[in-house]
Amino acid sequence: MMTKVKTQGLVTDLMPNIKLMQAAGHFLFNYHSDNSGMSMLLRKVYSSVHAVLIVVNYVCMAINMAQYSDEVNELTANTITVLFFAHSVIKLLFFALNSKSFYRTLAIWNQSNSHPLFTESDARYHQLALTKMRRLLYCICGVTVLSVASWVTLTFFGESVRFIANKETNETMTEPAPRLPLKAWYPFNTMSGTMYIAAFALQIYWLLFSMAIANLLDVMFCSWLIFACEQLQHLKAIMKPLMELSASLDTYRPNTAELFRASSTEKSEKVPDPVDLDIRGIYSTQQDFGITLRGAGGKLQTFGQPTPNNPNGLTQKQEMLARSAIKYWVERHKHVVRLVASIGDTYGTALLFHMLISTITLTLLAYQATKIDGVNVYAFSTLGYLTYTLGQVFHFCIFGNRLIEESSSVMEAAYSCQWYDGSEEAKTFVQIVCQQCQKAMSISGAKFFTVSLDLFASVLGAVVTYFMVLVQLK
Amino acid sequence: MEKYSVFVAFAPHFKALARVAYFKIVSKDESNAKRMLYELYRFMMWFFILLYNIQHLIRVIQVRHSTEQLVDTLFILLTTLNCLGKQVAFNARSGRIHKIIETIQESTFAPTKPNHLDLLKKNAVSMSQILSFYQCGCLTCAALWTIFPFINRARGREVTFTGYLPFDTSVTSTFYLALAYMSVLITIQAFGHVTMDCTIVAFYAQAKVQIKMLRYNFEHFMDADEENIKIDTQITGTNYEQNTHKVNTNDIIIMTQKRLTNYVDHYEKIASFVKEVESIFSEAMIVQFFAMAWVICMTVYKIVSLSLLSVEFISMAMYLGCMLGQLFIYCYFGTKLKVESEFICQSVYCGDWLSLSPSFRRKLLVFMSYCSKPLALRTAYIIPMCLDTYIAVLKSSYSLFTFLNRN
């Protein structure tokens, strides 16, 4: 009997992504409705079979690379392919080893606070986040399928050969090779016949699944970032009504007309209003109102008698509402900070490996690009590799950059509301929030680099520089 | 809470340093005879190390016209000069080092919560692991360095020593004598060098752990602890049961004020500790940086002309790897310290400041503004000791290699 699995928070939002990852063979065994031993075993077997097939085919490709390493062009092309698919193997292993960390990040948003005044805004931004995450997932899935389709199509064009170095004359010769999407060593002859069709089918499956494995994990990371950004948008949106509400907490309203009246005759300083002294007296005797102590069971110290000079004449209940609204804001912001820290801890190392391999791949691709001599299969495949690799890097750089921008723009939102009308509590709240938001929240690749568009620009710049230098040296 | 000495993280390092007479923590309860003996041992060590360096210097002048031999000698000389620089720093500034060891053992740096204890223990374990790893690595390299001349001689090739020797080494007895002398000295220097590196890194790691402890304190700023209950029972001694859970407002204010004072003081001590460590080893770091830059250029220049998988290539590559590994731990721990100190502000934010009064929040705000400047270590005031520098070094070596290879 399949009962609907009860999920909450991020897991509910990311369910399609999780289901796709489970289908692609990631070692994701949580979030199923049926957790009996038999189905668990079946799922484990499914993932293991995929893992074995992927690793075995990868090793075959590596063997092929080692076999034909004499000729430089052949070696470079094979190295690029091997590095390209190293992402999938690494991500598969990374998820398998770090799944606890992933589950922890997914569970962070299971319990979130709420406030009656802001539920509508919360729901709106949550829906926005959901729409964006879905759109991203469909987009990346489409790109993956398109890439596999174009790869397979490109296989049927051009000569199906490999380059061999002739040892006597030191020239490059061509030798016929099987017309397969990937060059790999198989223990059986794949030139023609049933074995050829079997190898072709295996390679189509392999292409689809390995690309899906790598891309789906990146999509999950970017979805987390989208969610965090939309939460920050929500916090920015409710800042203004929050400050207006807390302006009612004001216990001292200066007589603004008095202050700014231009007095030509009076040269001496303005005599302090007798009201000021009373307020100051109240402050010092009230002993810094409203301190709570966690763990010692202290209760919130109440105001007691309402201050005689509260100009708005608010009831205690309304003041509590204003104070609780500020509390909601701060707790939600802290929750987002925790989420971002957890995302960084979970995915940072994977980003480091990704950038390392991408750097080497792009260097080799820049070299390959200098040998393009016309509109042929070689040109299309090189440009295809280049666009795909740069696209992968761009994918997470853009979302990392958005997070940095959103988190530092919270300060602008805090400033743009009428903080000067707020109470002391509200003003110090704005101060502390501004101080905290000076350091933008960012994701770092295990402390080696920060994920932002600067990173992408530097990578792109390096590729272009290498390409220009190599073209000149030819 | 058990008593835990923060110095435990440094114990294996200083023990190893004392063994090779590089640095010793003087304890007062040592007999005069022992001290005299140790001083004699130290003098002998210094003498031989200086002699070794002078021998290599003489040889550099001797072979200055032959690039190949010059490069061979310079490899050794630069490394030993690097080591000597750090040794001089340890010995000339031993008073200041003793003072910072005393600072480490003060009560400000001592753990006060179970979480602190965990952090300190984990740090001690990782420091000793790093030390053992590097020591094993350096002993392996030194062993290989000893074996190579042996093998070369057995093959019948001519073996030239990298240091100036006044006698002929082709005779077997003198050859073995010279080999023993050279290898023992280089092993001792390598061992001392690696231990000194790990000690300096241990200082940085200690600062990082202290900041982690401070961050934990701020995140749990408003948590009650045993002291609070103690204050409570003191004031209301007679009716303890009634008042255990009622906390007097005055005491809260005193408690929060005391906590803030302690934590600000803690941060001050950490910042001055980091500055002091940086300044003690500043010249040694400059020497290291230049020696390393030179060695990388020479290694890359030499590697380009060698074919892959030859013994020489492997030893060159291993040597380059050692140099880069040495720089790596400095940059890595420098980055870790910087990143940790950047998060102090966030930890203050994540504490329960909402339940504090506006006037107290302003005190926290002053601290937050002060902490927004991270504790970044720098070499020679301009080169930051962080992973960006490391990546820049790797990039430039690779560009140099590519450039020379093409030519």
XYZ file of N, CA, C and O in Angstrom, chain B residues 52 76 137-154 159-162 175-190 311 315 318:
172
model
N 78.095 23.350 8.083
C 77.435 22.777 6.908
C 77.069 23.859 5.904
O 77.317 23.751 4.706
N 70.147 22.694 -1.990
C 70.377 22.371 -0.580
C 70.581 23.654 0.219
O 69.988 23.839 1.285
N 57.251 12.240 6.448
C 57.595 12.650 5.081
C 59.029 13.107 4.978
O 59.769 12.700 4.062
N 59.453 13.926 5.945
C 60.802 14.475 5.840
C 61.841 13.389 6.090
O 62.902 13.370 5.457
N 61.549 12.446 6.998
C 62.506 11.368 7.234
C 62.625 10.469 6.006
O 63.726 10.024 5.658
N 61.497 10.240 5.321
C 61.542 9.456 4.079
C 62.421 10.141 3.048
O 63.294 9.504 2.430
N 62.177 11.466 2.863
C 62.980 12.202 1.886
C 64.448 12.154 2.238
O 65.306 11.945 1.360
N 64.761 12.345 3.535
C 66.166 12.335 3.949
C 66.783 10.964 3.707
O 67.933 10.862 3.255
N 66.007 9.902 3.970
C 66.516 8.546 3.724
C 66.843 8.351 2.249
O 67.903 7.833 1.882
N 65.893 8.810 1.382
C 66.135 8.677 -0.059
C 67.360 9.462 -0.475
O 68.169 9.009 -1.300
N 67.511 10.651 0.116
C 68.654 11.508 -0.224
C 69.966 10.830 0.164
O 70.994 11.050 -0.467
N 69.905 10.014 1.241
C 71.115 9.291 1.650
C 71.396 8.117 0.715
O 72.545 7.819 0.397
N 70.306 7.460 0.280
C 70.492 6.235 -0.507
C 70.997 6.524 -1.914
O 71.775 5.755 -2.469
N 70.540 7.637 -2.513
C 70.902 7.923 -3.910
C 72.411 7.908 -4.174
O 72.842 7.254 -5.126
N 73.243 8.612 -3.359
C 74.689 8.556 -3.642
C 75.243 7.137 -3.532
O 76.119 6.733 -4.297
N 74.699 6.362 -2.564
C 75.079 4.967 -2.395
C 74.897 4.198 -3.704
O 75.792 3.533 -4.213
N 73.643 4.337 -4.239
C 73.285 3.597 -5.446
C 74.147 4.072 -6.609
O 74.661 3.270 -7.393
N 74.310 5.391 -6.679
C 75.112 5.922 -7.784
C 76.536 5.425 -7.730
O 77.151 5.113 -8.744
N 77.080 5.370 -6.511
C 78.452 4.885 -6.379
C 78.549 3.414 -6.755
O 79.493 2.989 -7.400
N 77.518 2.633 -6.301
C 77.505 1.204 -6.627
C 77.435 1.004 -8.139
O 77.997 0.041 -8.671
N 80.291 10.478 -7.797
C 79.400 11.164 -6.859
C 80.090 12.402 -6.344
O 81.174 12.310 -5.771
N 79.462 13.550 -6.586
C 80.031 14.780 -6.029
C 79.125 15.247 -4.909
O 77.908 15.278 -5.050
N 79.736 15.598 -3.810
C 78.933 16.110 -2.700
C 78.621 17.576 -2.919
O 79.383 18.304 -3.536
N 77.497 17.974 -2.380
C 77.059 19.343 -2.615
C 77.763 20.344 -1.712
O 77.594 21.535 -1.829
N 84.732 8.533 1.604
C 83.409 8.672 0.989
C 82.316 8.384 2.001
O 81.365 9.160 2.149
N 82.489 7.248 2.704
C 81.450 6.892 3.672
C 81.363 7.889 4.806
O 80.273 8.243 5.283
N 82.551 8.390 5.203
C 82.580 9.391 6.273
C 81.818 10.637 5.853
O 80.960 11.154 6.567
N 82.167 11.104 4.629
C 81.514 12.309 4.118
C 80.014 12.105 3.977
O 79.197 12.971 4.325
N 79.636 10.922 3.449
C 78.211 10.633 3.246
C 77.477 10.641 4.578
O 76.389 11.226 4.709
N 78.092 9.983 5.589
C 77.455 9.924 6.905
C 77.278 11.328 7.467
O 76.187 11.693 7.938
N 78.343 12.129 7.390
C 78.311 13.499 7.913
C 77.201 14.302 7.245
O 76.345 14.907 7.899
N 77.184 14.288 5.885
C 76.201 15.072 5.141
C 74.776 14.625 5.460
O 73.887 15.451 5.701
N 74.577 13.299 5.453
C 73.197 12.840 5.599
C 72.678 13.071 7.014
O 71.514 13.436 7.187
N 73.561 12.871 8.021
C 73.091 13.106 9.395
C 72.676 14.563 9.577
O 71.604 14.869 10.104
N 73.540 15.454 9.068
C 73.229 16.873 9.247
C 71.976 17.284 8.496
O 71.151 18.048 9.014
N 71.825 16.761 7.274
C 70.642 17.194 6.530
C 69.380 16.603 7.140
O 68.324 17.240 7.141
N 69.493 15.395 7.696
C 68.308 14.815 8.360
C 67.910 15.642 9.555
O 66.725 15.953 9.750
N 68.918 16.018 10.366
C 68.601 16.826 11.548
C 67.961 18.147 11.148
O 66.966 18.585 11.726
N 68.545 18.777 10.109
C 67.999 20.072 9.701
C 66.597 19.935 9.140
O 65.716 20.754 9.434
N 66.377 18.885 8.331
C 65.038 18.685 7.772
C 64.029 18.457 8.889
O 62.932 19.029 8.894
N 64.765 8.910 -12.730
C 64.932 9.031 -11.277
C 65.095 10.488 -10.871
O 64.520 10.956 -9.883
N 62.868 12.764 -8.245
C 63.378 13.424 -7.045
C 63.123 14.920 -7.104
O 62.797 15.543 -6.088
N 59.474 15.427 -6.355
C 59.219 15.214 -4.937
C 59.654 16.427 -4.135
O 58.970 16.868 -3.202
